Amino acid sequence: MNFKKRAFLFGSLSGIFWGLDYTLAGQVHTLLTMTFLVSMWLTSIHDLGVAATVSIISKSSVKKVKDLKLWQIISICCIPLLGGLAMTMYMLSTRDISTGTAIIISSCYPAVGMIGARIFLKESLTPLKILGFIIVLIGITLTAYSELFDQANSIIGLSFAILAAIFWGLEGVIYKMVLNADVSANTLLFLRKISTIIIFLPFTWIIIDTVSIYVLLLIAAIGVIGYIADLAYMQAFKYSNVTLAMSLNITYIIWGPLFAFMLFDQSISILLLIACAILIFIGNYLIFKSKSVY
């Protein structure tokens, strides 16, 4: 299997398993009174499950952490800060703008990644790649259209959503930079998840008594699915450029509602979902066909 086909396979798998991971984690969130600290706490426990999975499956990858260069360690430790800030900005944006608007704007992170990759990684921007992403964005817009007018939009909310897209986009560029330096996906994942725990867990320790141990065990178990999703995402970056990896990963927007429908009987519009899926597939196929994808 050549690099482009591997990129398409792993990118698609990352979207599928992210969709499943987010759906299951979302159901756990419904069991709790959600606050910012509780959300950070659950994210830390989820990432603990991912790190534990890496340490069990690939002990050699954990040992390789000590062989990383200082710039690689610093870069990887910056990822949870960017990811955490992105999620925070997204959560704050939904207070002041409609959920649909927040989803659409924050989902522009592949565009930020595309520009960041051009600046920092010298990846080319081709007309086919740009057209493909625009079609993907149209598909995303349709998935969130019904929620676009839930509430009035404000400048503050829009700004938060834009910042979320920027932070998520830069996160992907760092992934690619580190993987280009021949750091294994499992080593990167382990250090990235441990960094999240070290950075976020101390600030959320005060709410430990408010969360049931069974909920924590459940979210940690879901971390196994998160590991599969994140590993596939890393492999997509390894075999392709930033734009394709992110645009394929963003298909979780399709898979999430589908899993919610199949597992929890949540109502969805099948025809709309199919139309969105077709558009997102066409957009990704154009990016896949771009000569700049390797």
Coordinates of C-alpha atoms in Angstrom, one line a residue:
M1 CA 0.0 0.0 0.0
N2 CA 1.5 3.3 -1.0
F3 CA 1.8 6.4 1.2
K4 CA -1.3 8.2 -0.2
K5 CA -3.5 5.2 0.3
R6 CA -2.2 4.7 3.8
A7 CA -2.8 8.4 4.6
F8 CA -6.4 8.1 3.4
L9 CA -6.9 4.9 5.4
F10 CA -5.5 6.2 8.6
G11 CA -7.1 9.6 8.3
S12 CA -10.5 8.0 7.7
L13 CA -10.0 5.6 10.7
S14 CA -9.1 8.6 12.9
G15 CA -12.4 10.3 11.9
I16 CA -14.4 7.1 12.7
F17 CA -12.8 6.5 16.1
W18 CA -12.9 10.1 17.1
G19 CA -16.6 10.1 16.3
L20 CA -17.1 7.0 18.5
D21 CA -14.8 8.4 21.2
Y22 CA -16.6 11.8 21.3
T23 CA -20.1 10.1 21.3
L24 CA -19.3 7.9 24.3
A25 CA -17.5 10.6 26.2
G26 CA -20.5 12.9 25.5
Q27 CA -22.8 10.4 27.1
V28 CA -20.6 10.2 30.2
H29 CA -20.8 14.0 30.4
T30 CA -24.6 13.8 30.6
L31 CA -24.2 11.9 33.9
L32 CA -22.6 15.0 35.5
T33 CA -23.2 18.6 36.2
M34 CA -20.7 19.9 33.7
T35 CA -18.4 22.7 34.6
F36 CA -15.1 23.8 33.2
L37 CA -13.1 22.1 36.0
V38 CA -15.1 18.8 35.6
S39 CA -14.5 18.9 31.9
M40 CA -10.8 19.3 32.4
W41 CA -10.8 16.5 35.0
L42 CA -12.5 14.1 32.6
T43 CA -10.2 15.1 29.8
S44 CA -7.2 14.3 32.1
I45 CA -8.7 10.9 33.1
H46 CA -9.5 10.1 29.4
D47 CA -5.9 10.9 28.4
L48 CA -4.6 8.8 31.4
G49 CA -6.5 5.9 29.7
V50 CA -4.7 6.6 26.4
A51 CA -1.3 6.8 28.1
A52 CA -1.9 3.6 30.0
T53 CA -2.9 1.9 26.7
V54 CA 0.4 3.0 25.1
S55 CA 2.5 1.8 28.0
I56 CA 0.8 -1.6 27.8
I57 CA 1.0 -2.1 24.1
S58 CA 4.3 -0.5 23.4
K59 CA 6.7 -0.3 26.4
S60 CA 9.6 0.4 24.0
S61 CA 7.9 3.6 22.9
V62 CA 7.6 4.8 26.5
K63 CA 11.3 4.2 27.0
K64 CA 12.2 6.2 23.9
V65 CA 10.8 9.4 25.6
K66 CA 14.2 9.9 27.4
D67 CA 15.9 9.9 23.9
L68 CA 13.9 12.9 22.7
K69 CA 15.7 16.2 22.0
L70 CA 14.8 19.1 24.2
W71 CA 13.0 21.0 21.4
Q72 CA 10.9 17.8 20.7
I73 CA 9.9 17.5 24.4
I74 CA 9.0 21.2 24.6
S75 CA 7.0 21.0 21.3
I76 CA 5.0 17.9 22.5
C77 CA 4.3 19.5 25.9
C78 CA 2.9 22.6 24.1
I79 CA 0.3 20.4 22.3
P80 CA -2.0 19.9 25.3
L81 CA -1.8 23.6 26.0
L82 CA -3.0 24.4 22.5
G83 CA -5.6 21.6 22.5
G84 CA -6.8 22.6 26.0
L85 CA -7.0 26.3 25.0
A86 CA -8.8 25.3 21.8
M87 CA -11.4 23.3 23.7
T88 CA -11.8 26.1 26.3
M89 CA -12.3 28.7 23.5
Y90 CA -14.9 26.4 21.8
M91 CA -16.8 25.9 25.1
L92 CA -16.8 29.6 25.8
S93 CA -17.9 30.4 22.2
T94 CA -21.1 28.3 22.7
R95 CA -22.2 30.6 25.5
D96 CA -22.4 33.6 23.1
I97 CA -23.1 32.2 19.7
S98 CA -25.2 29.3 18.3
T99 CA -23.8 25.8 18.6
G100 CA -23.9 25.4 14.8
T101 CA -21.9 28.6 14.3
A102 CA -19.3 27.5 16.8
I103 CA -19.0 24.1 15.1
I104 CA -18.6 25.6 11.6
I105 CA -16.0 28.2 12.6
S106 CA -14.0 26.0 14.9
S107 CA -14.0 23.3 12.2
C108 CA -11.9 25.6 10.0
Y109 CA -8.8 24.4 11.8
P110 CA -7.6 22.5 8.7
A111 CA -7.4 25.9 7.0
V112 CA -5.2 27.2 9.8
G113 CA -3.1 24.0 9.6
M114 CA -2.8 24.4 5.9
I115 CA -1.5 28.0 6.3
G116 CA 0.7 27.0 9.2
A117 CA 2.2 24.1 7.2
R118 CA 2.9 26.4 4.4
I119 CA 4.8 28.8 6.7
F120 CA 6.6 26.4 9.0
L121 CA 6.9 23.2 6.9
K122 CA 7.0 24.7 3.4
E123 CA 4.1 22.5 2.2
S124 CA 2.6 23.7 -1.1
L125 CA -0.8 25.2 -1.5
T126 CA -2.5 24.0 -4.7
P127 CA -5.8 25.1 -6.2
L128 CA -7.1 21.5 -5.9
K129 CA -6.2 21.4 -2.2
I130 CA -8.0 24.7 -1.5
L131 CA -11.0 23.7 -3.5
G132 CA -11.2 20.4 -1.7
F133 CA -11.2 22.0 1.7
I134 CA -13.9 24.5 0.7
I135 CA -16.1 21.6 -0.3
V136 CA -15.4 19.9 3.0
L137 CA -16.3 23.1 4.8
I138 CA -19.6 23.2 2.9
G139 CA -20.4 19.7 4.1
I140 CA -19.6 20.6 7.7
T141 CA -21.8 23.7 7.4
L142 CA -24.7 21.5 6.3
T143 CA -24.3 19.2 9.3
A144 CA -24.6 22.1 11.7
Y145 CA -27.2 24.2 9.7
S146 CA -30.1 23.3 11.9
E147 CA -28.4 24.8 14.9
L148 CA -27.1 27.9 13.2
F149 CA -30.0 30.1 14.6
D150 CA -30.2 28.7 18.1
Q151 CA -29.3 32.1 19.5
A152 CA -27.9 35.4 18.3
N153 CA -24.2 35.6 17.5
S154 CA -21.9 38.0 19.2
I155 CA -18.4 39.3 18.3
I156 CA -17.0 37.8 21.5
G157 CA -18.4 34.4 20.8
L158 CA -17.2 34.5 17.2
S159 CA -13.7 35.5 18.4
F160 CA -13.6 32.6 20.8
A161 CA -14.6 30.2 18.0
I162 CA -11.9 31.6 15.7
L163 CA -9.3 31.2 18.4
A164 CA -10.4 27.6 18.8
A165 CA -9.7 27.0 15.1
I166 CA -6.3 28.7 15.3
F167 CA -5.2 26.7 18.3
W168 CA -6.4 23.3 16.9
G169 CA -4.7 24.2 13.5
L170 CA -1.4 25.0 15.2
E171 CA -1.6 21.8 17.2
G172 CA -1.7 19.8 14.0
V173 CA 1.4 21.6 12.6
I174 CA 3.4 20.7 15.7
Y175 CA 2.3 17.0 15.3
K176 CA 3.7 17.0 11.8
M177 CA 6.9 18.8 12.8
V178 CA 7.6 16.2 15.5
L179 CA 6.7 13.2 13.4
N180 CA 9.0 14.6 10.6
A181 CA 11.9 14.3 13.1
D182 CA 11.4 10.5 13.2
V183 CA 9.6 10.5 16.6
S184 CA 7.4 7.4 16.7
A185 CA 3.6 8.0 16.9
N186 CA 3.3 6.0 20.2
T187 CA 6.2 7.9 21.9
L188 CA 4.6 11.2 20.8
L189 CA 1.2 10.1 22.0
F190 CA 2.4 8.9 25.4
L191 CA 4.3 12.2 26.2
R192 CA 1.5 14.3 24.9
K193 CA -1.1 12.6 27.1
I194 CA 1.1 12.6 30.2
S195 CA 1.7 16.3 29.6
T196 CA -2.1 16.9 29.7
I197 CA -2.3 15.0 33.0
I198 CA 0.6 16.9 34.6
I199 CA -0.7 20.3 33.3
F200 CA -4.4 20.0 34.0
L201 CA -4.9 17.5 36.8
P202 CA -3.5 19.6 39.7
F203 CA -5.9 22.4 38.9
T204 CA -8.9 20.1 39.0
W205 CA -8.0 18.1 42.1
I206 CA -10.4 20.1 44.2
I207 CA -13.5 18.6 42.5
I208 CA -12.4 14.9 42.8
D209 CA -15.1 14.2 45.4
T210 CA -17.8 15.4 43.1
V211 CA -17.1 12.7 40.4
S212 CA -18.1 9.1 40.9
I213 CA -15.3 6.5 40.7
Y214 CA -17.4 4.5 38.3
V215 CA -17.6 7.5 35.9
L216 CA -13.8 7.9 36.1
L217 CA -13.3 4.3 35.3
L218 CA -15.7 4.5 32.4
I219 CA -14.0 7.6 30.9
A220 CA -10.6 5.9 31.3
A221 CA -11.9 2.8 29.5
I222 CA -13.1 5.1 26.7
G223 CA -9.5 6.3 26.5
V224 CA -8.7 2.9 24.8
I225 CA -10.9 4.0 21.9
G226 CA -9.2 7.4 22.1
Y227 CA -5.8 5.7 21.7
I228 CA -6.9 4.1 18.5
A229 CA -8.3 7.4 17.2
D230 CA -5.2 9.4 18.1
L231 CA -2.8 6.7 16.8
A232 CA -4.6 6.7 13.4
Y233 CA -4.4 10.5 13.4
M234 CA -0.7 10.4 14.0
Q235 CA -0.2 7.8 11.2
A236 CA -2.2 10.1 8.8
F237 CA 0.2 12.9 9.5
K238 CA 3.1 10.5 9.0
Y239 CA 2.0 9.4 5.5
S240 CA 0.5 12.7 4.2
N241 CA 0.6 16.5 4.7
V242 CA -1.2 18.5 7.3
T243 CA -4.3 19.4 5.2
L244 CA -5.2 15.9 4.2
A245 CA -4.7 14.4 7.7
M246 CA -6.9 17.1 9.3
S247 CA -9.6 17.1 6.6
L248 CA -10.0 13.3 6.9
N249 CA -10.0 13.5 10.7
I250 CA -12.8 16.1 10.6
T251 CA -15.1 13.4 9.2
Y252 CA -15.8 12.7 12.9
I253 CA -18.6 15.3 12.5
I254 CA -20.4 12.7 10.3
W255 CA -19.5 9.6 12.4
G256 CA -20.4 11.2 15.8
P257 CA -24.1 11.7 15.0
L258 CA -24.3 8.3 13.3
F259 CA -22.9 6.5 16.3
A260 CA -25.2 8.5 18.6
F261 CA -28.1 7.3 16.4
M262 CA -27.0 3.6 16.4
L263 CA -26.0 3.3 20.1
F264 CA -28.3 5.8 21.9
D265 CA -31.2 6.2 19.5
Q266 CA -30.6 9.9 19.1
S267 CA -32.6 11.5 16.2
I268 CA -30.8 12.5 13.1
S269 CA -31.6 13.4 9.5
I270 CA -30.3 10.4 7.5
L271 CA -30.7 12.2 4.1
L272 CA -28.9 15.3 5.3
L273 CA -26.1 13.2 6.9
I274 CA -25.6 11.3 3.6
A275 CA -25.5 14.6 1.6
C276 CA -22.9 16.0 4.0
A277 CA -20.9 12.8 3.9
I278 CA -20.8 12.9 0.1
L279 CA -19.6 16.5 0.1
I280 CA -16.9 15.8 2.7
F281 CA -15.8 12.7 0.8
I282 CA -15.6 14.6 -2.5
G283 CA -13.6 17.4 -0.8
N284 CA -11.2 15.0 0.7
Y285 CA -10.8 13.1 -2.5
L286 CA -9.7 16.3 -4.3
I287 CA -7.2 17.0 -1.5
F288 CA -6.1 13.4 -1.8
K289 CA -5.5 13.8 -5.6
S290 CA -3.5 17.0 -5.0
K291 CA 0.1 16.6 -6.2
S292 CA 1.3 18.0 -3.0
V293 CA 0.1 15.0 -1.0
Y294 CA 2.8 12.4 -0.6

